[in-house]
Amino acid sequence: MTKLTRRTTIKAAAASAIAAPMIIRPYAAYAQRAERLVYWHLPMFTPLADQAAQDLFDEYLELAGVKPEEAAFITVNNADLIPKLSAGLETGSPPDAARLYESYVQLYRAQGHMMDVTDMVEDMKAEEGGLFESSLRAVAKDGSYWGVPFAINPWPMHARNDILQQAGLAYPATWDEFIETCKTIQQPPFYGFGMDLGLTADATDNIMQLLWCYGGYTTDDDGNVAFDNPGNVEGFKVIDRMYNEHKIIPKGVVGNADTAWNNKAFQSGQVAFINNPTSVYAYLLDKDPEMAANTGLYSVPAGPAGSVNQIDTWSTGLFRQAPEPELVRGWVAYLMDPANYSKMLLQTNGRFVPVYPKQFDDEWWTSRPEYSEFRKIAETGVPVSYKGAPSAASGEVLATHIIPAAVQSMIIDGVAAEDAVAAAHVKIKDVYERLGDG
Amino acid sequence: MIKTIEGQDRLWRWIGNAVLVVLVAWTLLPFYWMFATSLKKHKEIYGMGTTLWPRDPTLESYRILFFETDYMLFFANSMKTAMSTTAVTVVVASLAAYAIARLDFPGRSLIARGMVYTYLVPQSLLFIPLFTILVAVGLDNSLTGLSIAYMGFTIPFCTWLLMGYFMSIPVELEEAALVDGCSRLGVLVRIILPISLPALAVIAFFSFTLAWNEYLYAVVFNSNPSVRTIPTGLNDFITEDVFFWGPIMGSTVLTVIPPLIVYFIFQRWLVTGLTMGAVKG
């Protein structure tokens, strides 16, 4: 056997240096993506809905003359979407289209990744009954559309109807009544309101829904930060009373960093009300039909400014890096064709509200009184960034928990509502100034 | 007096045992909780109150895992990735560590230091550059690419670990073998590696568990379901903000089994201390 000497080592190193590019070069030829169409699908809560989306994809491939091996329908779970997408965009290999939540369309538009799909959205608007205006806020910018509205995600109040009935009470019409109802029915450790006040995404949503009812908002009509307003101050005071005076919110919620705690609290029967997307209800329908039958979905109680409900939206983003833009545009148009779309969306069992108002005429919706308020919520609902449209800045305000932190400073540290709101205003303004257009 | 000392010893032993019991419970309880939860029905998991043992045990979570998900495919992918990473790491790290520890060549100390420095770079900083390379050479969406990326961490660290171990082996053993006509490679294979089994066991275990458990690279580099690994599959049981705890715990229970087996296989070598008495006077 040859001895390993300095000379042989150097020879081997030199040989490797020469051979390496020859080995890598053939691989480089494969770097050109094999698929003509790549779509990232996010799970839609029911396997039937996921299968329906996959079936539509397969149908489209056949219509477009694309072989199955030339396309990829990839299911990416919610938690993995953004890290995967960030890496894909950074390396120039994003999917051709993916379902994006709320502000991400604007974030990626500002970074130059989104395709202008104005013509596609105009075609959808031209369908009978058009589109819900609320579904367009997240995708519109300067008269153009940068994403295709996919579905509306309402945030109704989930209420335990059985508990209300036992107490001889109806669903409260105002926040004042809501507080009294909670005080009547709660028996700690069973609490009235599972309001999220931790440093979580849901907390901002829960807080803002209440503030809007008292006339509050984050930005004014022109998109300027205007968080320091009387409505927000009044709303903060109501939350303070709910937490410290009436004690209808469990004390432990402020230390919670788990955005799903309120889901679990409702699912396990520990609270009477939560304000959440209908993921909870979809879960109950599947795993706990008895509890689902005892659950009502309502608009939030009204304040002096009325009952202002939150919606957020999902949109399909088409990426400019797509090698065959017409192919991906064709796919998304096929998916959003009202007949195809309805077939898929109804399989979600009410989890998502259609972007086409006309589809509420479907017997599926009209025969289910539990969803009776959804159309109104979809028509009048506002995004968490209200009065402004969702943007990268509103996304960062949500992600950095500025608003829940301000509420915590009031309910735990005793900071005056006015000061807590003013402090949050400064921080939010800083974020909007920093992120600008995005 | 003697009785008092004995009494004190006994007391300390009892305290020591009590502390050990607490530590064992601290370690095992999460595993117990995982297992017990995997046998509960959804309604019990989300029910008012907490049960230590399932009221009505069910294998439903495992049925979902085996018949409604690609768990077995993910399991096989994890196994392939972990085994290949481990095998290549052990071979390459052994050769590299021996060369650095025993051969005299230019840049040796620089390479040795470089090994440590590469390991010090946080994994999360490298996933974009590594992904860029994998995409460029067409190795994204493949188990080969994933294994190669893991080797970027396991080989430097394991080489560095083995270097120290090889250096502690008396050079006289090798000189004796060389005098008897053994080649360098023969010395490594016949002398050094057999008496380094404890260290090899450690690096094999380290490589296997790193490749088995790793999440970030697996989720970013591989999108195609046919090449996904177990850690990325766990997230499939979280839909939006709803957690399906039964299948999550069931898959976690099954997932800890292979590393445990690997540990028990290598444990023998870890404790035997083969170098003891290898060189006499």
XYZ file of C-alpha atoms in Angstrom:
719
model
C 0.000 0.000 0.000
C 1.343 3.468 -0.906
C 2.539 5.413 2.083
C 0.849 8.686 2.779
C 3.553 11.325 2.428
C 3.578 15.056 1.957
C 4.162 14.547 -1.763
C 1.218 12.150 -2.166
C -0.993 14.452 -0.099
C -0.183 17.426 -2.314
C -0.744 15.308 -5.433
C -4.123 14.180 -4.146
C -5.103 17.753 -3.303
C -4.117 18.966 -6.751
C -6.024 16.157 -8.404
C -9.109 16.959 -6.323
C -8.894 20.623 -7.261
C -8.872 19.725 -10.939
C -11.581 17.091 -10.615
C -14.024 19.108 -8.474
C -15.326 21.443 -11.200
C -15.683 18.466 -13.525
C -17.840 16.709 -10.948
C -19.902 19.770 -10.079
C -20.403 21.001 -13.660
C -22.712 18.154 -14.749
C -24.803 18.812 -11.651
C -25.012 22.497 -12.544
C -26.852 21.506 -15.693
C -29.644 20.168 -13.491
C -29.942 23.447 -11.621
C -32.461 24.542 -14.213
C -35.757 23.645 -12.519
C -37.273 20.457 -13.829
C -40.903 21.525 -13.242
C -42.754 23.962 -15.461
C -45.256 24.804 -12.720
C -44.792 24.730 -8.934
C -47.670 25.568 -6.607
C -47.422 25.680 -2.818
C -50.687 24.724 -1.215
C -51.509 25.480 2.417
C -53.675 22.941 4.252
C -57.320 24.028 4.430
C -58.368 22.177 7.570
C -60.250 19.345 5.950
C -58.558 16.625 3.890
C -61.481 16.799 1.445
C -60.753 20.447 0.650
C -57.054 19.701 0.180
C -57.929 16.835 -2.112
C -60.329 19.067 -4.060
C -57.525 21.586 -4.630
C -55.195 18.815 -5.758
C -57.881 17.481 -8.128
C -58.337 20.930 -9.661
C -54.589 21.183 -10.149
C -54.506 17.829 -11.917
C -57.456 18.832 -14.091
C -55.700 22.025 -15.057
C -52.515 20.205 -16.005
C -54.501 18.022 -18.338
C -56.261 21.009 -19.891
C -52.993 22.881 -20.299
C -51.218 19.864 -21.765
C -48.682 19.699 -18.944
C -47.412 16.258 -17.975
C -47.831 15.439 -14.247
C -44.067 15.060 -13.834
C -43.601 18.590 -15.184
C -45.554 20.171 -12.331
C -45.538 20.058 -8.541
C -48.425 20.592 -6.145
C -46.619 20.878 -2.835
C -48.401 21.084 0.495
C -46.517 23.384 2.853
C -47.818 23.679 6.384
C -48.552 27.139 7.749
C -45.643 27.324 10.154
C -43.089 26.488 7.459
C -44.366 28.785 4.734
C -42.498 31.998 5.497
C -39.055 30.476 6.249
C -39.302 28.385 3.097
C -40.499 31.289 1.015
C -37.789 33.602 2.346
C -35.115 31.060 1.462
C -36.709 30.442 -1.930
C -36.814 34.146 -2.773
C -33.274 34.682 -1.552
C -31.971 31.927 -3.807
C -34.167 32.821 -6.749
C -36.187 29.627 -6.497
C -39.606 30.517 -5.084
C -42.685 28.604 -6.157
C -44.632 30.044 -9.076
C -47.625 30.699 -6.818
C -48.446 30.324 -3.128
C -51.244 31.280 -0.763
C -50.166 34.294 1.281
C -51.598 35.705 4.462
C -52.798 39.294 4.701
C -49.799 41.670 4.576
C -47.317 39.381 2.820
C -48.564 40.317 -0.644
C -47.600 43.938 0.027
C -44.282 42.946 1.588
C -43.254 40.888 -1.428
C -44.689 43.470 -3.826
C -42.469 46.125 -2.263
C -39.517 43.783 -2.715
C -40.374 43.382 -6.392
C -41.338 39.713 -6.302
C -45.048 39.896 -7.122
C -46.583 39.698 -10.561
C -49.091 42.410 -11.500
C -52.369 40.491 -11.728
C -54.734 43.431 -12.203
C -56.337 41.886 -15.288
C -57.015 38.619 -13.468
C -58.663 40.379 -10.526
C -60.681 42.573 -12.892
C -61.969 39.402 -14.567
C -63.020 38.075 -11.140
C -64.749 41.361 -10.335
C -66.671 41.019 -13.579
C -68.221 37.735 -12.430
C -71.863 37.920 -11.338
C -71.993 39.622 -7.936
C -68.333 40.634 -8.147
C -65.909 40.312 -5.244
C -66.187 41.407 -1.628
C -64.429 44.778 -1.454
C -62.852 43.657 1.809
C -60.980 40.898 -0.021
C -59.187 43.472 -2.187
C -57.573 45.598 0.511
C -54.625 43.276 1.012
C -53.774 43.071 -2.684
C -54.423 46.586 -4.020
C -51.786 49.254 -4.429
C -51.939 52.436 -6.516
C -54.746 51.198 -8.723
C -53.191 47.799 -9.438
C -53.619 44.367 -7.896
C -50.603 42.330 -6.816
C -52.294 39.215 -5.582
C -55.467 37.268 -6.298
C -57.973 37.230 -3.407
C -58.388 33.657 -2.245
C -60.619 33.644 0.842
C -61.879 35.740 3.704
C -61.117 34.736 7.251
C -63.707 36.118 9.684
C -63.065 36.540 13.402
C -66.486 35.958 14.959
C -67.147 35.777 18.659
C -67.477 32.104 19.600
C -70.058 31.719 22.350
C -71.199 28.817 24.475
C -74.926 28.903 23.679
C -75.679 26.094 26.133
C -74.229 28.088 29.054
C -76.140 31.197 27.993
C -79.366 29.217 27.755
C -78.841 27.667 31.177
C -78.524 31.177 32.596
C -81.547 32.350 30.622
C -79.473 34.872 28.713
C -79.174 35.811 25.076
C -75.961 36.693 23.268
C -75.089 40.200 24.499
C -75.673 43.052 22.083
C -73.204 45.514 23.629
C -69.879 45.289 25.413
C -71.519 46.524 28.628
C -74.012 43.670 28.424
C -71.166 41.347 27.540
C -69.369 42.203 30.777
C -72.522 41.643 32.828
C -73.201 38.337 31.042
C -69.681 37.124 31.760
C -69.998 38.070 35.416
C -73.273 36.135 35.638
C -72.182 32.911 34.000
C -68.588 32.576 35.100
C -67.482 30.446 38.010
C -63.674 30.454 38.132
C -61.816 28.457 36.971
C -64.533 28.723 34.299
C -64.163 32.291 33.022
C -66.323 34.506 30.867
C -63.956 35.851 28.227
C -60.882 34.120 26.836
C -59.440 37.382 25.585
C -55.858 37.027 24.452
C -53.711 39.613 26.240
C -50.353 37.849 25.980
C -47.566 38.842 23.641
C -49.080 36.922 20.736
C -50.505 37.698 17.306
C -54.059 36.937 18.409
C -53.800 39.492 21.219
C -53.454 42.416 18.811
C -56.457 41.136 16.870
C -58.582 40.676 20.008
C -57.669 44.081 21.367
C -58.233 45.947 18.124
C -61.704 44.441 17.622
C -62.759 45.943 20.919
C -61.044 49.288 20.311
C -62.798 49.713 16.935
C -66.161 49.341 18.659
C -65.200 52.336 20.805
C -64.179 54.386 17.768
C -60.493 53.483 17.789
C -58.141 52.733 14.900
C -54.443 52.444 14.089
C -54.116 54.623 11.016
C -56.310 57.345 9.579
C -57.964 57.322 6.162
C -54.742 58.472 4.510
C -52.721 55.675 6.069
C -50.961 57.892 8.604
C -50.412 56.420 12.049
C -53.063 57.809 14.377
C -53.124 55.306 17.202
C -53.270 58.010 19.881
C -57.008 58.736 19.590
C -59.886 58.951 22.102
C -61.507 55.728 20.886
C -58.385 53.709 21.633
C -58.020 55.321 25.062
C -61.626 54.464 25.916
C -61.181 50.897 24.624
C -58.035 50.479 26.734
C -60.015 51.541 29.802
C -62.725 48.971 29.055
C -60.106 46.209 28.833
C -58.605 47.397 32.115
C -61.998 47.157 33.792
C -62.678 43.721 32.300
C -59.362 42.426 33.605
C -58.869 44.171 36.936
C -62.329 45.219 38.113
C -64.778 42.667 36.700
C -62.203 39.878 36.469
C -63.892 38.201 33.512
C -60.557 37.448 31.806
C -58.326 34.748 33.355
C -55.349 36.379 35.084
C -52.798 34.013 33.577
C -53.383 35.216 30.018
C -50.930 38.084 30.258
C -47.983 35.732 30.630
C -49.004 33.608 27.708
C -46.791 33.415 24.655
C -48.865 30.713 23.007
C -51.196 32.129 20.403
C -53.382 29.011 20.567
C -54.146 29.177 24.301
C -57.584 30.711 23.739
C -58.441 27.956 21.264
C -57.508 25.351 23.852
C -59.399 27.187 26.588
C -62.583 27.209 24.529
C -62.144 23.680 23.208
C -61.665 22.382 26.748
C -64.688 24.273 28.056
C -62.792 26.684 30.300
C -64.199 29.913 28.888
C -67.599 30.986 27.561
C -66.460 33.388 24.822
C -63.457 33.715 22.531
C -62.795 35.954 19.593
C -61.010 33.883 16.978
C -60.994 32.742 13.352
C -63.243 29.769 12.754
C -60.373 27.301 12.973
C -61.716 26.497 16.434
C -65.197 25.817 15.095
C -63.815 23.703 12.240
C -61.896 21.681 14.832
C -65.027 21.185 16.927
C -67.079 20.073 13.930
C -64.498 17.423 13.242
C -63.498 16.282 16.732
C -66.195 17.395 19.146
C -69.574 17.703 17.395
C -71.394 17.981 20.724
C -69.454 21.114 21.667
C -69.859 22.425 18.100
C -73.644 22.116 18.457
C -73.455 24.191 21.634
C -71.319 26.896 20.019
C -72.649 30.029 18.350
C -70.740 32.316 15.987
C -71.649 35.988 16.354
C -70.581 39.488 15.440
C -68.700 41.141 18.280
C -70.864 43.123 20.721
C -71.348 46.778 19.855
C -69.704 49.754 21.459
C -70.459 53.449 20.927
C -69.118 53.079 17.367
C -71.157 49.963 16.670
C -70.089 46.365 16.158
C -66.925 46.423 14.085
C -65.695 42.995 13.111
C -62.328 41.853 11.977
C -61.579 39.908 8.861
C -58.272 38.947 7.433
C -57.699 37.713 3.961
C -55.757 35.066 2.169
C -54.543 35.789 -1.325
C -52.649 33.875 -3.961
C -49.363 35.514 -4.802
C -47.847 34.871 -8.233
C -44.089 35.279 -8.282
C -42.312 37.098 -11.060
C -39.590 34.470 -11.148
C -42.072 31.943 -12.583
C -40.450 30.489 -15.728
C -43.798 30.245 -17.546
C -45.960 33.152 -16.302
C -48.915 32.275 -18.522
C -49.003 28.754 -17.159
C -49.225 29.870 -13.544
C -51.710 32.625 -14.374
C -53.835 30.018 -16.100
C -53.696 27.776 -13.054
C -54.783 30.486 -10.617
C -57.538 31.617 -12.979
C -58.755 28.023 -13.191
C -58.654 27.669 -9.402
C -60.632 30.895 -8.937
C -63.210 30.096 -11.583
C -66.409 30.432 -9.493
C -67.607 26.882 -10.171
C -64.240 25.271 -9.407
C -63.640 27.539 -6.462
C -66.988 26.825 -4.875
C -66.443 23.069 -5.245
C -63.223 23.354 -3.272
C -64.178 25.987 -0.709
C -67.370 24.282 0.439
C -65.264 21.280 1.387
C -63.628 23.429 4.081
C -66.865 23.111 6.009
C -67.312 26.838 6.492
C -63.717 27.455 7.557
C -63.254 30.095 4.829
C -65.677 32.645 3.496
C -65.757 32.879 -0.314
C -64.506 36.049 -1.974
C -67.522 35.946 -4.310
C -70.637 37.293 -2.467
C -72.861 35.428 -4.901
C -71.710 32.125 -3.471
C -73.544 32.883 -0.229
C -76.687 32.062 -2.186
C -75.547 28.466 -2.293
C -77.780 26.104 -0.390
C -74.796 25.059 1.732
C -74.649 28.538 3.294
C -78.366 29.292 3.378
C -79.167 26.034 5.151
C -76.740 26.675 8.010
C -77.977 29.387 10.359
C -74.748 29.232 12.393
C -73.016 31.060 9.539
C -75.749 33.634 9.068
C -73.594 36.577 10.166
C -70.633 35.692 7.966
C -71.861 37.554 4.911
C -72.303 40.721 6.957
C -68.861 40.260 8.513
C -67.321 39.743 5.068
C -69.037 42.867 3.742
C -68.265 45.187 6.625
C -65.243 43.616 8.311
C -61.984 45.510 8.583
C -58.351 44.358 8.711
C -56.255 44.608 11.850
C -54.426 47.548 10.229
C -57.728 49.537 10.087
C -58.248 52.199 8.827
C -55.279 51.515 6.602
C -54.718 48.518 4.357
C -52.527 45.600 5.417
C -48.854 46.302 4.773
C -45.418 45.177 5.832
C -45.595 47.800 8.581
C -48.908 46.533 9.928
C -47.430 43.034 9.750
C -44.497 44.137 11.894
C -46.767 45.869 14.408
C -48.582 42.563 14.725
C -45.398 40.514 14.965
C -43.727 42.720 17.558
C -46.773 42.848 19.843
C -46.607 46.598 20.389
C -50.308 46.906 21.170
C -50.619 43.981 23.639
C -47.459 45.222 25.375
C -49.115 48.617 25.812
C -52.239 46.989 27.251
C -50.086 44.940 29.610
C -48.311 48.078 30.815
C -51.738 49.410 31.773
C -53.338 46.358 33.360
C -50.227 45.076 35.148
C -48.007 48.093 35.797
C -50.844 50.543 36.279
C -49.787 52.933 33.523
C -52.661 55.293 32.657
C -54.599 54.322 29.532
C -53.744 57.664 27.905
C -50.019 57.147 28.473
C -50.073 53.521 27.328
C -51.835 54.495 24.100
C -49.430 57.402 23.519
C -46.405 55.162 24.044
C -47.773 52.579 21.594
C -48.436 55.366 19.070
C -44.772 56.394 19.091
C -43.606 52.833 18.514
C -46.114 52.147 15.740
C -45.203 55.407 14.012
C -41.558 54.391 14.108
C -42.367 51.083 12.385
C -44.442 52.742 9.662
C -41.765 55.354 9.014
C -39.074 52.730 8.827
C -40.888 50.368 6.470
C -42.534 53.001 4.302
C -44.092 51.692 1.126
C -43.967 48.020 2.058
C -18.264 8.087 66.884
C -18.016 5.424 64.186
C -21.749 4.992 64.316
C -22.193 8.721 63.810
C -19.937 8.734 60.747
C -21.771 5.722 59.330
C -25.044 7.453 60.049
C -23.848 10.578 58.274
C -22.739 8.527 55.276
C -26.113 6.838 55.138
C -27.849 10.192 55.366
C -25.792 11.588 52.484
C -26.495 8.460 50.443
C -30.207 8.913 51.035
C -30.030 12.575 50.056
C -28.041 11.627 46.971
C -30.573 8.961 46.046
C -33.457 11.338 46.596
C -31.824 13.891 44.285
C -31.286 11.167 41.698
C -34.923 10.110 41.925
C -35.983 13.712 41.325
C -33.645 13.997 38.344
C -34.835 10.702 36.886
C -38.442 11.821 37.278
C -37.546 15.189 35.736
C -36.107 13.364 32.726
C -38.693 10.639 32.323
C -41.925 12.477 33.050
C -42.014 14.334 29.717
C -41.605 10.983 27.936
C -44.365 9.509 30.054
C -46.585 12.500 29.306
C -45.888 12.140 25.595
C -46.794 8.474 25.646
C -49.907 8.917 27.798
C -51.169 11.782 25.610
C -50.642 9.716 22.466
C -53.130 7.201 23.891
C -55.826 9.741 24.760
C -58.816 10.736 22.697
C -59.101 14.320 21.454
C -61.892 15.042 23.866
C -59.864 13.900 26.840
C -56.791 15.872 25.765
C -58.898 19.004 25.528
C -61.171 18.119 28.431
C -61.597 20.043 31.657
C -59.071 18.694 34.152
C -55.978 16.644 33.573
C -55.649 12.879 33.577
C -52.340 11.167 34.326
C -53.381 8.005 32.531
C -55.892 7.877 29.647
C -59.426 7.189 30.866
C -60.204 5.249 27.712
C -56.899 4.396 25.998
C -56.951 4.357 22.222
C -54.474 3.775 19.414
C -56.340 6.242 17.204
C -53.362 8.636 17.029
C -51.139 5.833 15.779
C -53.797 4.734 13.271
C -53.852 8.292 11.902
C -50.060 8.287 11.717
C -49.751 5.020 9.854
C -52.811 5.135 7.630
C -53.648 8.789 7.039
C -50.228 10.402 6.789
C -46.861 9.773 5.119
C -45.242 9.086 8.470
C -43.563 5.853 7.362
C -42.126 7.573 4.291
C -40.801 10.416 6.456
C -39.408 7.838 8.871
C -37.583 6.008 6.074
C -36.225 9.320 4.749
C -34.965 10.310 8.187
C -33.335 6.915 8.563
C -31.594 7.141 5.179
C -30.366 10.666 5.875
C -29.148 9.897 9.384
C -27.442 6.626 8.409
C -25.648 8.074 5.393
C -24.562 11.164 7.311
C -23.260 8.988 10.126
C -21.415 6.537 7.875
C -19.701 9.204 5.768
C -18.884 11.298 8.824
C -17.234 8.419 10.655
C -15.083 7.490 7.648
C -14.097 11.008 6.598
C -13.594 12.326 10.131
C -11.401 9.348 11.015
C -9.158 9.871 7.994
C -9.026 13.636 8.447
C -8.396 13.481 12.175
C -5.628 10.945 11.763
C -3.955 12.998 9.065
C -4.071 16.141 11.162
C -3.019 14.389 14.348
C -0.142 12.379 12.965
C 1.088 13.633 9.595
C 3.235 16.660 9.134
C 2.103 18.765 6.195
C 1.867 22.483 5.469
C -1.242 24.183 6.804
C -1.995 21.405 9.268
C -2.572 23.678 12.244
C -4.568 26.094 10.065
C -6.887 23.277 8.973
C -7.218 22.095 12.579
C -8.255 25.554 13.718
C -10.503 25.973 10.703
C -12.385 22.841 11.767
C -13.328 24.443 15.059
C -14.157 27.807 13.523
C -16.522 26.300 10.953
C -18.376 24.563 13.745
C -18.729 27.840 15.623
C -20.730 29.487 12.825
C -24.422 29.305 13.834
C -26.420 26.902 11.728
C -29.171 29.448 11.171
C -26.733 31.842 9.459
C -25.760 29.291 6.871
C -29.032 27.964 5.598
C -29.467 30.549 2.842
C -25.892 30.236 1.447
C -26.079 26.450 1.673
C -29.474 26.447 -0.018
C -28.030 28.631 -2.793
C -25.285 26.091 -3.363
C -27.679 23.152 -3.322
C -29.999 24.863 -5.816
C -27.022 25.728 -8.039
C -25.849 22.131 -8.207
C -29.366 20.728 -8.428
C -29.283 18.998 -5.055
C -32.204 20.786 -3.425
C -35.229 18.580 -2.841
C -33.031 15.552 -2.336
C -31.872 13.456 0.590
C -28.346 13.520 -0.836
C -28.252 17.305 -0.630
C -29.607 17.247 2.899
C -27.007 14.703 4.011
C -24.207 16.719 2.446
C -25.424 19.840 4.244
C -25.422 17.958 7.568
C -21.909 16.712 6.900
C -20.826 20.330 6.772
C -21.468 20.338 10.510
C -20.742 16.799 11.563
C -17.428 16.277 9.784
C -15.571 19.335 11.171
C -16.799 18.765 14.705
C -16.199 15.022 14.679
C -12.766 15.491 13.128
C -11.871 17.922 15.850
C -13.181 15.535 18.490
C -11.267 12.568 17.080
C -8.078 14.603 16.703
C -7.884 15.035 20.431
C -8.563 11.384 21.001
C -5.964 10.225 18.447
C -3.368 12.522 19.977
C -3.900 10.885 23.335
C -2.971 7.469 21.881
C 0.721 6.721 22.446
C 2.630 7.123 19.208
C 4.812 4.131 20.184
C 1.941 1.824 19.249
C 2.027 3.094 15.679
C 5.810 3.095 15.490
C 5.857 -0.538 16.506
C 3.362 -1.386 13.760
C 5.266 0.656 11.154
C 8.510 -1.077 12.082
C 6.698 -4.388 11.554
C 5.854 -3.290 7.996
C 2.352 -1.944 8.418
C 1.355 0.991 6.167
C -0.084 4.239 7.507
C -3.575 3.262 6.485
C -3.002 -0.159 8.012
C -1.965 1.487 11.262
C -5.125 3.535 11.255
C -7.428 0.636 10.474
C -5.742 -2.077 12.524
C -4.393 -0.172 15.522
C -5.894 3.264 15.974
C -9.543 2.746 15.105
C -10.030 -0.407 17.226
C -8.731 1.350 20.316
C -10.739 4.472 19.448
C -14.108 2.778 19.482
C -15.419 4.905 22.378
C -14.647 8.088 20.441
C -16.066 6.641 17.224
C -19.215 5.700 19.130
C -19.532 9.262 20.355
C -19.163 10.802 16.897
C -21.519 8.251 15.362
C -24.133 9.004 17.989
C -23.635 12.750 17.587
C -23.939 12.564 13.794
C -26.973 10.320 13.896
C -28.921 12.426 16.377
C -28.041 15.694 14.619
C -29.233 14.369 11.261
C -32.254 12.687 12.834
C -33.507 15.712 14.740
C -32.517 18.596 12.480
C -35.431 20.780 11.414
C -34.439 24.067 9.773
C -32.398 22.701 6.870
C -34.823 19.862 6.304
C -37.758 22.228 6.039
C -36.030 24.781 3.815
C -34.054 22.506 1.482
C -36.724 19.900 0.802
C -40.273 20.702 -0.254
C -41.223 17.616 -2.149
C -43.187 15.237 0.118
C -41.154 12.287 -1.141
C -37.991 13.641 0.495
C -39.350 15.112 3.720
C -38.079 13.942 7.089
C -39.858 13.350 10.385
C -39.166 16.695 12.125
C -40.799 18.548 9.238
C -43.764 16.169 9.292
C -44.627 17.039 12.900
C -45.789 20.480 11.833
C -48.418 18.871 9.617
C -50.418 18.260 12.778
C -50.640 21.969 13.477
C -53.206 23.566 11.222
C -53.231 27.330 11.632
C -53.656 27.765 15.393
C -55.109 24.355 16.188
C -52.884 21.597 17.539
C -53.740 17.930 17.037
C -51.872 16.754 20.099
C -52.605 13.032 19.845
C -50.793 12.438 16.524
C -48.083 14.964 17.468
C -47.304 12.979 20.617
C -47.685 9.637 18.848
C -45.155 10.572 16.188
C -42.814 11.969 18.830
C -42.975 8.716 20.788
C -42.058 6.717 17.680
C -39.397 9.212 16.689
C -37.364 8.889 19.875
C -37.002 5.135 19.433
C -34.219 5.017 16.765
C -31.859 7.389 18.636
C -32.461 5.317 21.768
C -31.546 2.136 19.895
C -28.424 3.787 18.496
C -27.506 4.930 21.986
C -27.912 1.468 23.462
C -25.850 -0.069 20.657
C -22.964 2.328 21.179
C -23.257 2.490 24.936
C -21.192 -0.707 25.203
C -18.202 0.956 23.637
C -18.758 4.207 25.386
C -18.197 2.605 28.779
C -15.554 0.009 28.110
C -12.572 2.349 27.851
C -10.602 0.229 25.412
C -7.374 2.192 25.632
C -6.806 1.342 29.254
C -3.672 -0.759 29.618
C -2.886 -0.662 25.925
C 0.712 0.335 26.602
C 2.742 -1.305 29.313
C 5.798 0.133 31.090
